[in-house]
CSV table of C-alpha atoms and ligand atoms in Angstrom, one decimal:
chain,number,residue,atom,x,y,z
A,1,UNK,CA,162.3,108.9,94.4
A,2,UNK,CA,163.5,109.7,91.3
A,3,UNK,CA,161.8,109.4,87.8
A,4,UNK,CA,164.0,106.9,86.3
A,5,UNK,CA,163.4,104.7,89.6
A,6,UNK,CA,159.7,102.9,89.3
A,7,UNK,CA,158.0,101.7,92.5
A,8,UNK,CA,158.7,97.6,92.0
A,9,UNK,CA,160.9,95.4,92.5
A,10,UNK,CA,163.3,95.9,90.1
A,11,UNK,CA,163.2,99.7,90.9
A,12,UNK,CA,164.5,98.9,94.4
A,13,UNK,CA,167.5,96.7,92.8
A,14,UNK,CA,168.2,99.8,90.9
A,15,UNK,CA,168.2,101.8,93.7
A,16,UNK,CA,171.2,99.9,94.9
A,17,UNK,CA,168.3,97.8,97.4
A,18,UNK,CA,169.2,94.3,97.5
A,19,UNK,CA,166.1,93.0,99.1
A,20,UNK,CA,167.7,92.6,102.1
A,21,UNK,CA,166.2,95.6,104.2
A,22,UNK,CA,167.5,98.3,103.3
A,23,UNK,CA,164.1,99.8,102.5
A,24,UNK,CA,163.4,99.5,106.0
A,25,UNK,CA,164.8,101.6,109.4
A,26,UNK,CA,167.0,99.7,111.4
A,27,UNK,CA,165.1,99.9,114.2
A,28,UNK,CA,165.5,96.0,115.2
A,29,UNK,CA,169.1,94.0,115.3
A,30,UNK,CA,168.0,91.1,113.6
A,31,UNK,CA,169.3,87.7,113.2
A,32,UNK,CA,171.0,86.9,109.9
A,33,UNK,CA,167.8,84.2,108.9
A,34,UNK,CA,164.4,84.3,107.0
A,35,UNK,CA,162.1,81.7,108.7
A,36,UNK,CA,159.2,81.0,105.9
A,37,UNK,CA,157.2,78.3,107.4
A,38,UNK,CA,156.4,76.9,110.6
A,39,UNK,CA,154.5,74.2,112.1
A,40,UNK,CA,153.9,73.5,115.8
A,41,UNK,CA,157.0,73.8,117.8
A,42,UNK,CA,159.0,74.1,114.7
A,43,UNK,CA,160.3,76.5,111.8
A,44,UNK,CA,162.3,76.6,108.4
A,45,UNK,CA,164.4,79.0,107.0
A,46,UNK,CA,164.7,79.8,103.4
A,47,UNK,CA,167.2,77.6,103.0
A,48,UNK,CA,165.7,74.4,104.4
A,49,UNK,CA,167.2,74.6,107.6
A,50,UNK,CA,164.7,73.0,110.5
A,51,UNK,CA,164.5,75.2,113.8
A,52,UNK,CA,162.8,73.9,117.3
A,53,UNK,CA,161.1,77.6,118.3
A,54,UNK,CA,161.4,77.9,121.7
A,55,UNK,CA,160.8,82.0,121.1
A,56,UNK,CA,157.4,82.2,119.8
A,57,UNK,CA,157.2,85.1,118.5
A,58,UNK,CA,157.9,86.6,121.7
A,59,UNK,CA,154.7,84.7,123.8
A,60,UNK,CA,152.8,85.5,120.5
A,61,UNK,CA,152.3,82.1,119.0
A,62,UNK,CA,151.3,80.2,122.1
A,63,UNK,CA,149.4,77.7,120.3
A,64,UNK,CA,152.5,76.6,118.2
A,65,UNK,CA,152.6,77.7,114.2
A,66,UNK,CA,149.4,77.3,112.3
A,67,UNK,CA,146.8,76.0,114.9
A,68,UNK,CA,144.4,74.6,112.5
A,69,UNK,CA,141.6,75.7,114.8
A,70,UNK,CA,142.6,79.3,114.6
A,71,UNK,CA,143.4,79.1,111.1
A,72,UNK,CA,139.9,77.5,109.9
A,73,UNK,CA,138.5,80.3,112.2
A,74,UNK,CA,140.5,83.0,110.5
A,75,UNK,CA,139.8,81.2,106.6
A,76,UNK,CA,136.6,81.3,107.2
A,77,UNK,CA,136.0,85.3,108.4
A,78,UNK,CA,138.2,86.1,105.4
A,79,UNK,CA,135.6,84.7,103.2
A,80,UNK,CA,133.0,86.5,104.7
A,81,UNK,CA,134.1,89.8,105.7
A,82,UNK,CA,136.9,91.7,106.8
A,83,UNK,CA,136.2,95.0,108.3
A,84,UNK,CA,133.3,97.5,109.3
A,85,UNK,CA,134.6,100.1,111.6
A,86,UNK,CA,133.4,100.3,114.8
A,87,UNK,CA,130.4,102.5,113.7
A,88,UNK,CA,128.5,98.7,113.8
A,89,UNK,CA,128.1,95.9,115.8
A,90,UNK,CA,130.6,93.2,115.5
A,91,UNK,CA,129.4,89.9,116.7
A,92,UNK,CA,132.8,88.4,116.6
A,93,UNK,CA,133.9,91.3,118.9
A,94,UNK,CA,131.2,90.7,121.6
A,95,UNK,CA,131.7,87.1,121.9
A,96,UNK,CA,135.8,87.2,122.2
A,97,UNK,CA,134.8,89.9,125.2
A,98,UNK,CA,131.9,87.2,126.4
A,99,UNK,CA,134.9,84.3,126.4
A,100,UNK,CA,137.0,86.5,128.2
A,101,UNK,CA,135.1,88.5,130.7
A,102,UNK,CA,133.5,84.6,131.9
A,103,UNK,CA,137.2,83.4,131.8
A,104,UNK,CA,138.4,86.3,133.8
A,105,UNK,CA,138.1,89.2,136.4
A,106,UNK,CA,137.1,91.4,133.5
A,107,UNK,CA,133.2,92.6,133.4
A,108,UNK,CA,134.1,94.8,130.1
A,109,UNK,CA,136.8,94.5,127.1
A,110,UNK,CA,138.2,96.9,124.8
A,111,UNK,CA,139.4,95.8,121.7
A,112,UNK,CA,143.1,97.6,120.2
A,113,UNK,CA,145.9,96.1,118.2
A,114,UNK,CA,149.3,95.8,120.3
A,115,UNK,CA,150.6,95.7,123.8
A,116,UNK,CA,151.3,99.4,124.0
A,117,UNK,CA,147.5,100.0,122.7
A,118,UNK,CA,145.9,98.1,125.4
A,119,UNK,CA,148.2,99.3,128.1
A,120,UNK,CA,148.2,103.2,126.6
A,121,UNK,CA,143.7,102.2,126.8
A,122,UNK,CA,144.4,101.2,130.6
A,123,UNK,CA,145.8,104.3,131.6
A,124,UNK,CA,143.5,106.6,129.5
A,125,UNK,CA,141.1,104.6,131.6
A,126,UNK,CA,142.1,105.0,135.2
A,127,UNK,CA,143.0,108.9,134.6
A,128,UNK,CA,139.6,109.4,133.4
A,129,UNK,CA,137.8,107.0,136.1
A,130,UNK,CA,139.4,109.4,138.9
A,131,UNK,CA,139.3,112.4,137.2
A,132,UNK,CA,135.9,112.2,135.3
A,133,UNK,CA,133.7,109.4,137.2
A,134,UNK,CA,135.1,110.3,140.7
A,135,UNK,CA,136.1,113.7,139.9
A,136,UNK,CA,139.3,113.9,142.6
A,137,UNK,CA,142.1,115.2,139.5
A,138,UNK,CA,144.1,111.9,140.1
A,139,UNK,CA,146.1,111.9,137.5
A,140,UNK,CA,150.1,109.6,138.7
A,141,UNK,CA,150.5,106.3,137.1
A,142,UNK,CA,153.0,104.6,139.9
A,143,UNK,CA,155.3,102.1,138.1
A,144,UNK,CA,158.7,100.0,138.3
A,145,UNK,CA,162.1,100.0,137.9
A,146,UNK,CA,163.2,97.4,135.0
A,147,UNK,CA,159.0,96.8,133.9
A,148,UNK,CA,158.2,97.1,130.0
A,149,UNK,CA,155.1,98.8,129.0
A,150,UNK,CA,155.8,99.1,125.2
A,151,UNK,CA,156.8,101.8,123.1
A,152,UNK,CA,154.1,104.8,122.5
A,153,UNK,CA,155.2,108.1,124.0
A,154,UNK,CA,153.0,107.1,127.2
A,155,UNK,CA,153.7,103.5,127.3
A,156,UNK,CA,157.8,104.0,127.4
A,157,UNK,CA,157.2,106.5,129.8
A,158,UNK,CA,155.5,104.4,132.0
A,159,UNK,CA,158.5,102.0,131.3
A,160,UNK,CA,161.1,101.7,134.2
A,161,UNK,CA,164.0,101.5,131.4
A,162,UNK,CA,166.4,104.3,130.6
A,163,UNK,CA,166.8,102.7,127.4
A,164,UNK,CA,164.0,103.1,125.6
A,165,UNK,CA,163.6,106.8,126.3
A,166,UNK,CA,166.3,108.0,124.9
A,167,UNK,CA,166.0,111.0,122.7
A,168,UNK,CA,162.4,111.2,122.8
A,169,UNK,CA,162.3,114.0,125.7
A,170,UNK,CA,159.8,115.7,126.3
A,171,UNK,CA,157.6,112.6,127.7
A,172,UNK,CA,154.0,112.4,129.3
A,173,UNK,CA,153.9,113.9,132.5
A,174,UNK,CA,152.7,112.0,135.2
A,175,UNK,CA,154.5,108.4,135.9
A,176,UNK,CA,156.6,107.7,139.0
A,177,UNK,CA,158.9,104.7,139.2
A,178,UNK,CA,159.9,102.8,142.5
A,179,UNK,CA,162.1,100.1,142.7
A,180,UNK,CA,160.4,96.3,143.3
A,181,UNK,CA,160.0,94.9,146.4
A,182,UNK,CA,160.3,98.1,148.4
A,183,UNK,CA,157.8,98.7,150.7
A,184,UNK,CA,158.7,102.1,151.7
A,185,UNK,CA,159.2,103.5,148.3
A,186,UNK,CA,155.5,102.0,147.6
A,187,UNK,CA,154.1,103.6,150.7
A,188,UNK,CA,156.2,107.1,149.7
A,189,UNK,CA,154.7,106.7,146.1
A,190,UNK,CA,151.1,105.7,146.5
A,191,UNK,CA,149.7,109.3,147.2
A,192,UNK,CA,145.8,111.3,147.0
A,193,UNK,CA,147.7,111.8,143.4
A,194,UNK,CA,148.0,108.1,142.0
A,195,UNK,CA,145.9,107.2,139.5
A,196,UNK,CA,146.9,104.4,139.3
A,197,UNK,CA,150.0,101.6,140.1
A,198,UNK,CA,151.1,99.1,136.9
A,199,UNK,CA,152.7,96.5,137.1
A,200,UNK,CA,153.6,93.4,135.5
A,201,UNK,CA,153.4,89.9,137.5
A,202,UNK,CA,156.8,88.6,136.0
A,203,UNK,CA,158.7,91.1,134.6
A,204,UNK,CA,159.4,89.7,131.1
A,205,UNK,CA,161.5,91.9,129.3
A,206,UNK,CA,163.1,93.2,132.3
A,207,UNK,CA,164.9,89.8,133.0
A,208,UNK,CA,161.9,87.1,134.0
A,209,UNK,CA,161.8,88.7,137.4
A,210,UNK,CA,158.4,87.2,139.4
A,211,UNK,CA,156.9,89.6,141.9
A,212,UNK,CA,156.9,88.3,145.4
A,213,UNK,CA,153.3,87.4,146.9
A,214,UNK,CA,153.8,88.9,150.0
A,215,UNK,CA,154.6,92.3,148.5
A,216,UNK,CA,151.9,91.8,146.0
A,217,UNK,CA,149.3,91.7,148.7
A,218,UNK,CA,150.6,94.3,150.7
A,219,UNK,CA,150.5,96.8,147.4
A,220,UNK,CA,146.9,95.7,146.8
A,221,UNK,CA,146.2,96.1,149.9
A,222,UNK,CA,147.8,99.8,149.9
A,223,UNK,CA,145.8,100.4,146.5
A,224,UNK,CA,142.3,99.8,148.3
A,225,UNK,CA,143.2,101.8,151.3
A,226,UNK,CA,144.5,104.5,149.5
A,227,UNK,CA,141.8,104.6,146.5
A,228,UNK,CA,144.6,103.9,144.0
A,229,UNK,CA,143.4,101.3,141.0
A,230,UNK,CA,145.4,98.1,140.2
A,231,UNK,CA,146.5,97.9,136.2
A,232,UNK,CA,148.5,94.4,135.7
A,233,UNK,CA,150.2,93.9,132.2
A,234,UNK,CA,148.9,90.9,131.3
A,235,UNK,CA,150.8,91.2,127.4
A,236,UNK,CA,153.3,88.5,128.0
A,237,UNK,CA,151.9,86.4,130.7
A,238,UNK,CA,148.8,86.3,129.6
A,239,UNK,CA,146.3,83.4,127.7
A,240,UNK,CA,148.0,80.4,129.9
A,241,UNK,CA,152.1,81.6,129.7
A,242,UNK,CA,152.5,81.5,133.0
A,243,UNK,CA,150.0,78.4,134.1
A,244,UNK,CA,147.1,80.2,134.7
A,245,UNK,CA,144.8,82.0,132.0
A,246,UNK,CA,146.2,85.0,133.4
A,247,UNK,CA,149.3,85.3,135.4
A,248,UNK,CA,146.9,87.8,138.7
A,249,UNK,CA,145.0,84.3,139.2
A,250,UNK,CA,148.3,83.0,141.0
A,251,UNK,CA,148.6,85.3,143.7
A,252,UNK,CA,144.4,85.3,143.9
A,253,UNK,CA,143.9,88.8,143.4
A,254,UNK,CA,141.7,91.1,141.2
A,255,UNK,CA,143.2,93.9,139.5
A,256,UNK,CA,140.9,96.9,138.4
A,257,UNK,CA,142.6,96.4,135.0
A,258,UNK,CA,144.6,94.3,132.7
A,259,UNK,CA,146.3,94.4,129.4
A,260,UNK,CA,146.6,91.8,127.1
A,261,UNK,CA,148.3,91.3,123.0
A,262,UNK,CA,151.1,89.1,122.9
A,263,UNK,CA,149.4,85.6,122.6
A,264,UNK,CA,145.4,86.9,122.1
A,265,UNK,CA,145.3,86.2,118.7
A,266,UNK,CA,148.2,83.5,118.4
A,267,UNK,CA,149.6,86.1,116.1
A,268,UNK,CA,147.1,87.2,114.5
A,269,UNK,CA,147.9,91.3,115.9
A,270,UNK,CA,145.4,92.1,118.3
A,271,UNK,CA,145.4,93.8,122.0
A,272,UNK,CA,142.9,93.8,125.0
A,273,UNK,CA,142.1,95.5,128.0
A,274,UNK,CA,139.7,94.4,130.5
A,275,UNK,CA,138.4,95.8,133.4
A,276,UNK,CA,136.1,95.7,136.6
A,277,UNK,CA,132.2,96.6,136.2
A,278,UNK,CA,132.8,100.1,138.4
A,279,UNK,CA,135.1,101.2,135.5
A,280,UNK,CA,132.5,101.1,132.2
A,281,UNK,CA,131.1,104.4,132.1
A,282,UNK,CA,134.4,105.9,132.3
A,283,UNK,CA,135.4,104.8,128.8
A,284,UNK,CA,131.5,106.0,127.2
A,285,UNK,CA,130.7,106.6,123.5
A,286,UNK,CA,133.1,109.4,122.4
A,287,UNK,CA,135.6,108.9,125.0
A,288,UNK,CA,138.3,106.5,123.2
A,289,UNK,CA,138.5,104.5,120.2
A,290,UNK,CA,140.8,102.3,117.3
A,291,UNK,CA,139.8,102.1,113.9
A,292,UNK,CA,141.0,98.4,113.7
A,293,UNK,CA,140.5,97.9,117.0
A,294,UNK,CA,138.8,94.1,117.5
A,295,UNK,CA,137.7,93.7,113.7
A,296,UNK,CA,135.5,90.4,112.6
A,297,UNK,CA,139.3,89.0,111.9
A,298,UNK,CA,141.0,90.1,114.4
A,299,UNK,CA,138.1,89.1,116.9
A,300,UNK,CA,137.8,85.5,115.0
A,301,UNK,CA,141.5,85.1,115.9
A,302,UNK,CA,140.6,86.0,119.9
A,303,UNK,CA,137.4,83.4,120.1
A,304,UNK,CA,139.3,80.5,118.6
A,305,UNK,CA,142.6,80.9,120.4
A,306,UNK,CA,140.6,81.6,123.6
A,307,UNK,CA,138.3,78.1,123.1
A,308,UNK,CA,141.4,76.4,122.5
A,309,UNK,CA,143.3,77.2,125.7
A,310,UNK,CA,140.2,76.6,127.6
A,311,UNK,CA,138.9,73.5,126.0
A,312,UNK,CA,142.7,71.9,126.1
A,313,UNK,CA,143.8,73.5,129.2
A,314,UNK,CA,146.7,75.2,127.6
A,315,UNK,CA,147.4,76.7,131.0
A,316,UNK,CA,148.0,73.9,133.6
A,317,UNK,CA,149.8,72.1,130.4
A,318,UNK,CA,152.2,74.8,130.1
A,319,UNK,CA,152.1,74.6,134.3
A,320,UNK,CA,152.9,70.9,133.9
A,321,UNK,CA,155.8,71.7,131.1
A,322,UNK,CA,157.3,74.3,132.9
A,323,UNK,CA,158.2,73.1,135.6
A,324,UNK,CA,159.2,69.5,133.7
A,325,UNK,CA,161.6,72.2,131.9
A,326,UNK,CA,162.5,74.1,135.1
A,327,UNK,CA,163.5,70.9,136.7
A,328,UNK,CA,165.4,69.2,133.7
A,329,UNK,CA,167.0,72.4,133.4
A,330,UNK,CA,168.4,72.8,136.7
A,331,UNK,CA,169.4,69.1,136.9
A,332,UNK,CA,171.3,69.1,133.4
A,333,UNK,CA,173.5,72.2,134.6
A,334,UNK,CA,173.7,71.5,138.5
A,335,UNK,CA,177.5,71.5,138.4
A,336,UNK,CA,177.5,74.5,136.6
A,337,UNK,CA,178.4,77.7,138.4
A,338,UNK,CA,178.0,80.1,134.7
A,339,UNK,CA,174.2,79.5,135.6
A,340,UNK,CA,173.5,81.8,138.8
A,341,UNK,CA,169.8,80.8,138.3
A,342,UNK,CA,166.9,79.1,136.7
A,343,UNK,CA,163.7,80.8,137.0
A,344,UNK,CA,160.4,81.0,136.0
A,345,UNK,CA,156.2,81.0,136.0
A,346,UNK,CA,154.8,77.9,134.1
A,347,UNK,CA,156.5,79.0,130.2
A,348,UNK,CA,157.7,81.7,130.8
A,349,UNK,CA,161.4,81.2,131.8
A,350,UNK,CA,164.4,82.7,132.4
A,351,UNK,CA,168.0,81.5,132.6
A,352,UNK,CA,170.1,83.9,134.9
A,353,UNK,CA,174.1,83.3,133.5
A,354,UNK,CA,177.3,85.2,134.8
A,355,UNK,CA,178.4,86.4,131.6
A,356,UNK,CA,176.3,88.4,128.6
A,357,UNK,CA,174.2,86.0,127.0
A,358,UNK,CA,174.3,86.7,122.9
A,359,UNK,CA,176.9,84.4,122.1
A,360,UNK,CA,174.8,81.4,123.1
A,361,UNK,CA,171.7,82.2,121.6
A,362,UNK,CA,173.9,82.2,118.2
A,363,UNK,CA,175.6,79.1,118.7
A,364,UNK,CA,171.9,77.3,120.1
A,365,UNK,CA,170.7,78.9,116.6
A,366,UNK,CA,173.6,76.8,115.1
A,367,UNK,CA,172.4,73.9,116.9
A,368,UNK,CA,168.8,74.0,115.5
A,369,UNK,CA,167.4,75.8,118.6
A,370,UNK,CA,166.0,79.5,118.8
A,371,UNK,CA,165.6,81.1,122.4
A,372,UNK,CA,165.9,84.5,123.4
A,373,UNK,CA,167.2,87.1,125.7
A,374,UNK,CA,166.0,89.4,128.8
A,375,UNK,CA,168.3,91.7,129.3
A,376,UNK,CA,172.0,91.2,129.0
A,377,UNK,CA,172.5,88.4,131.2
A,378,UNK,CA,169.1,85.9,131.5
A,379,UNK,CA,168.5,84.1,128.3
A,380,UNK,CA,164.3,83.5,128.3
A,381,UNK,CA,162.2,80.4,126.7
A,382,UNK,CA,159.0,80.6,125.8
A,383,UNK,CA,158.2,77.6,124.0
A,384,UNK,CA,154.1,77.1,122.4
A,385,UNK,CA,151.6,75.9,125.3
A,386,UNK,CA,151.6,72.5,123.3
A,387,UNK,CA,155.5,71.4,123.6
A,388,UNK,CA,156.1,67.9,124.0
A,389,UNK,CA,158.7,66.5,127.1
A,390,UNK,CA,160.5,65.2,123.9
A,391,UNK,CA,161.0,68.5,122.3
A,392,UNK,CA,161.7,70.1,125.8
A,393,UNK,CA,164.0,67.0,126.4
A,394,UNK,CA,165.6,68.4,122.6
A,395,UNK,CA,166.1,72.2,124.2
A,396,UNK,CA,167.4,71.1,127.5
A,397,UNK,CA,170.0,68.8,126.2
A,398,UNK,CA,171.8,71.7,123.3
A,399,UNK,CA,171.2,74.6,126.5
A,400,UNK,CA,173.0,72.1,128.7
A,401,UNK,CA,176.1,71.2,126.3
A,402,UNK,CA,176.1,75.7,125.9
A,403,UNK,CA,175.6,75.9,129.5
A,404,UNK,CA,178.1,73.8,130.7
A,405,UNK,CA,181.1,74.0,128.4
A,406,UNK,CA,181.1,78.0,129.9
A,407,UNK,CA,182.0,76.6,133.4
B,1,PLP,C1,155.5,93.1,124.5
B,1,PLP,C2,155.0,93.9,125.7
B,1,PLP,C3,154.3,95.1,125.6
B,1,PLP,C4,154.2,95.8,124.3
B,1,PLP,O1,153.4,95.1,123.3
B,1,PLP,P1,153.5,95.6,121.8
B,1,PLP,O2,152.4,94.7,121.2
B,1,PLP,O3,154.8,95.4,121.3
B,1,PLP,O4,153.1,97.0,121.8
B,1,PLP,C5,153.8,95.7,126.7
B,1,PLP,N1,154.0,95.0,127.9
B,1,PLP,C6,154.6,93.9,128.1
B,1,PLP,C7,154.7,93.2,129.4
B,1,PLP,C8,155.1,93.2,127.0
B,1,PLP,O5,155.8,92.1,127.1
């Protein structure tokens, strides 16, 4: 920075920064709008324009826009404190891990603040369960072709995406990737090596692809025999998405570990890994940590969100409004042969079209209506837990006019 060029406002302008990001990397292609309020299932621009938000944040804000019990909860913790470190006890910490581990198959919690935290804590955690606990070296994390895992050197690597590697060689040794749904590749993989095997339930990012019960059991299964843990990312179908707290309770199984973020603190950031009783000493004092990992905020955030879904049962509503918006869906666009497929777990849903999907989320943006992408191809909605059949009624009818007019 030069002298003449003071650190405000103004200085950027003179810097030839119009405000409009250039102070920032372009590390996201972002839509052309600043949203500055929201509300529910709804959000305004800066211009006054009125948006129905079936995005969320990405599964963050699964409580809708500025859940008044989350935000009294929040208010209230910013009065009285804000951080401490983990050097102290953190009674807003403890209960959140008490809510979830009598919610859950989880006997212990660690606190972090993303998706790639809590994922990058799970397989800290089941390298040093085999390697320290049981003492056997294991070190492979088995994982899948077209999963997401997030973006730290470890976490992309576990990721089964080309794309998000790119340039960053050398990664983390130590991940395998088998395709989905292969049974011999699994068998081939799962080895006196592996750690571990990750996997996500529907994979989000990847195209809302939902793992096949069948195989599921049969990799469990493969996972006991073999003495290989169990690490489901819970990030995006987690805290009722999908219809159930967490998307494992579908297919009735246990995983050793799971990951949460996305909707823990209904945006408030915040990440989560749980795991089974056998796993606690693995992770004693010393062994990992996170400065702002599960603060009296953060934590505050967690307990009310958490007594929300459970006291409203967010989940079997967004069971009961997925498949009302699975169904409308498919019967609005029946005749149309651009849609290949409509597919999804309770609110978490993808929309499988023959051609590159872009264009229509731009023109539904037009039309009042945000949704997004996963992948080229499958446009994904993940409307709040709390939709109305009114505002799904809204979504279905502008998707269908898009849909439809495409062949
Ligand atoms: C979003 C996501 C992540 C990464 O979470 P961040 O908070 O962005 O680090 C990891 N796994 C899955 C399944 C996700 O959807």
């Amino acid at each position: 920075m030069s002298e003449a060029v003071k650190p405000t406002a103004a200085g950027a302008a003179q810097n030839g920064q119009s405000g409009a990001g250039e102070a920032l990397f372009p590390t996201y292609a972002r839509y052309p709008m600043s949203l500055v309020k929201g509300e529910g299932s709804w959000l305004w621009d800066d211009k006054g324009n009125k948006y129905l938000d079936f995005v969320s944040g990405i599964a963050v804000t699964n409580l809708g826009h500025a859940p008044k019990r989350v935000k009294e909860a929040v208010k209230k913790q910013l009065d009285e404190l804000w951080h401490v470190s983990n050097l102290f006890r953190i009674p807003n910490q403890e209960a959140a891990a008490a809510l979830i581990t009598a919610n859950s198959a989880a006997d212990a919690v660690f606190f972090c603040n993303s998706g790639a935290e809590a994922n990058e804590a799970a397989i800290k955690l089941a390298r040093r369960y085999q390697q320290k606990v049981l003492g056997n070296g294991r070190y492979e994390i088995v994982t899948f072709e077209q999963s997401f895992h997030g973006r730290t050197l470890a976490t992309l690597t576990a990721t089964g995406q080309e794309k998000v590697k790119e340039g960053f060689a050398p990664l983390p040794e130590g991940f395998n990737y088998i395709p989905l749904h292969d049974l011999a590749a699994l068998e081939a993989a799962v080895t006196d090596k592996t750690a571990a095997v990750m996997l996500e339930l529907v994979q989000a990012e990847g195209g809302v692809l939902l793992v096949d019960p069948a195989y599921l059991h049969r990799l469990v299964k493969l996972c006991r025999e073999r003495g290989a843990l169990l690490i489901i990312d819970e990030v995006q179908t987690g805290m009722g998405r999908t219809g159930k707290l967490f998307a494992h309770e579908h297919y009735g199984i246990e995983p050793d570990i799971f990951t949460m973020a996305k909707g823990l603190g209904s945006g408030f950031p915040v990440g989560a890994m749980g795991a089974k009783e056998e796993l606690r000493a693995a992770f004693g004092p010393g062994s990992h940590g996170s400065t702002f990992g599960g603060t009296p905020i953060a934590t505050a955030a967690v307990k009310a969100t958490l007594e929300t879904i459970l006291e409203e049962q967010l989940a079997e509503r967004a069971a009961k409004q997925g498949e009302y918006l699975m169904n409308q869906l498919r019967a609005k666009t029946t005749h149309s042969s651009f849609v290949k497929d409509v597919r999804g777990l309770g609110l978490l849903i993808g929309i499988e079209c023959a051609e590159p999907v872009a264009p229509i989320i731009t023109e539904a943006q037009e039309k009042g209506l945000l949704v997004l992408s996963a992948g080229p191809n499958v446009l994904r909605l993940l409307p709040n837990l709390l939709v109305s059949k009114e505002e799904i009624d809204q979504a279905v009818t502008i998707l269908a006019q898009l849909l439809n007019k495409r062949g």
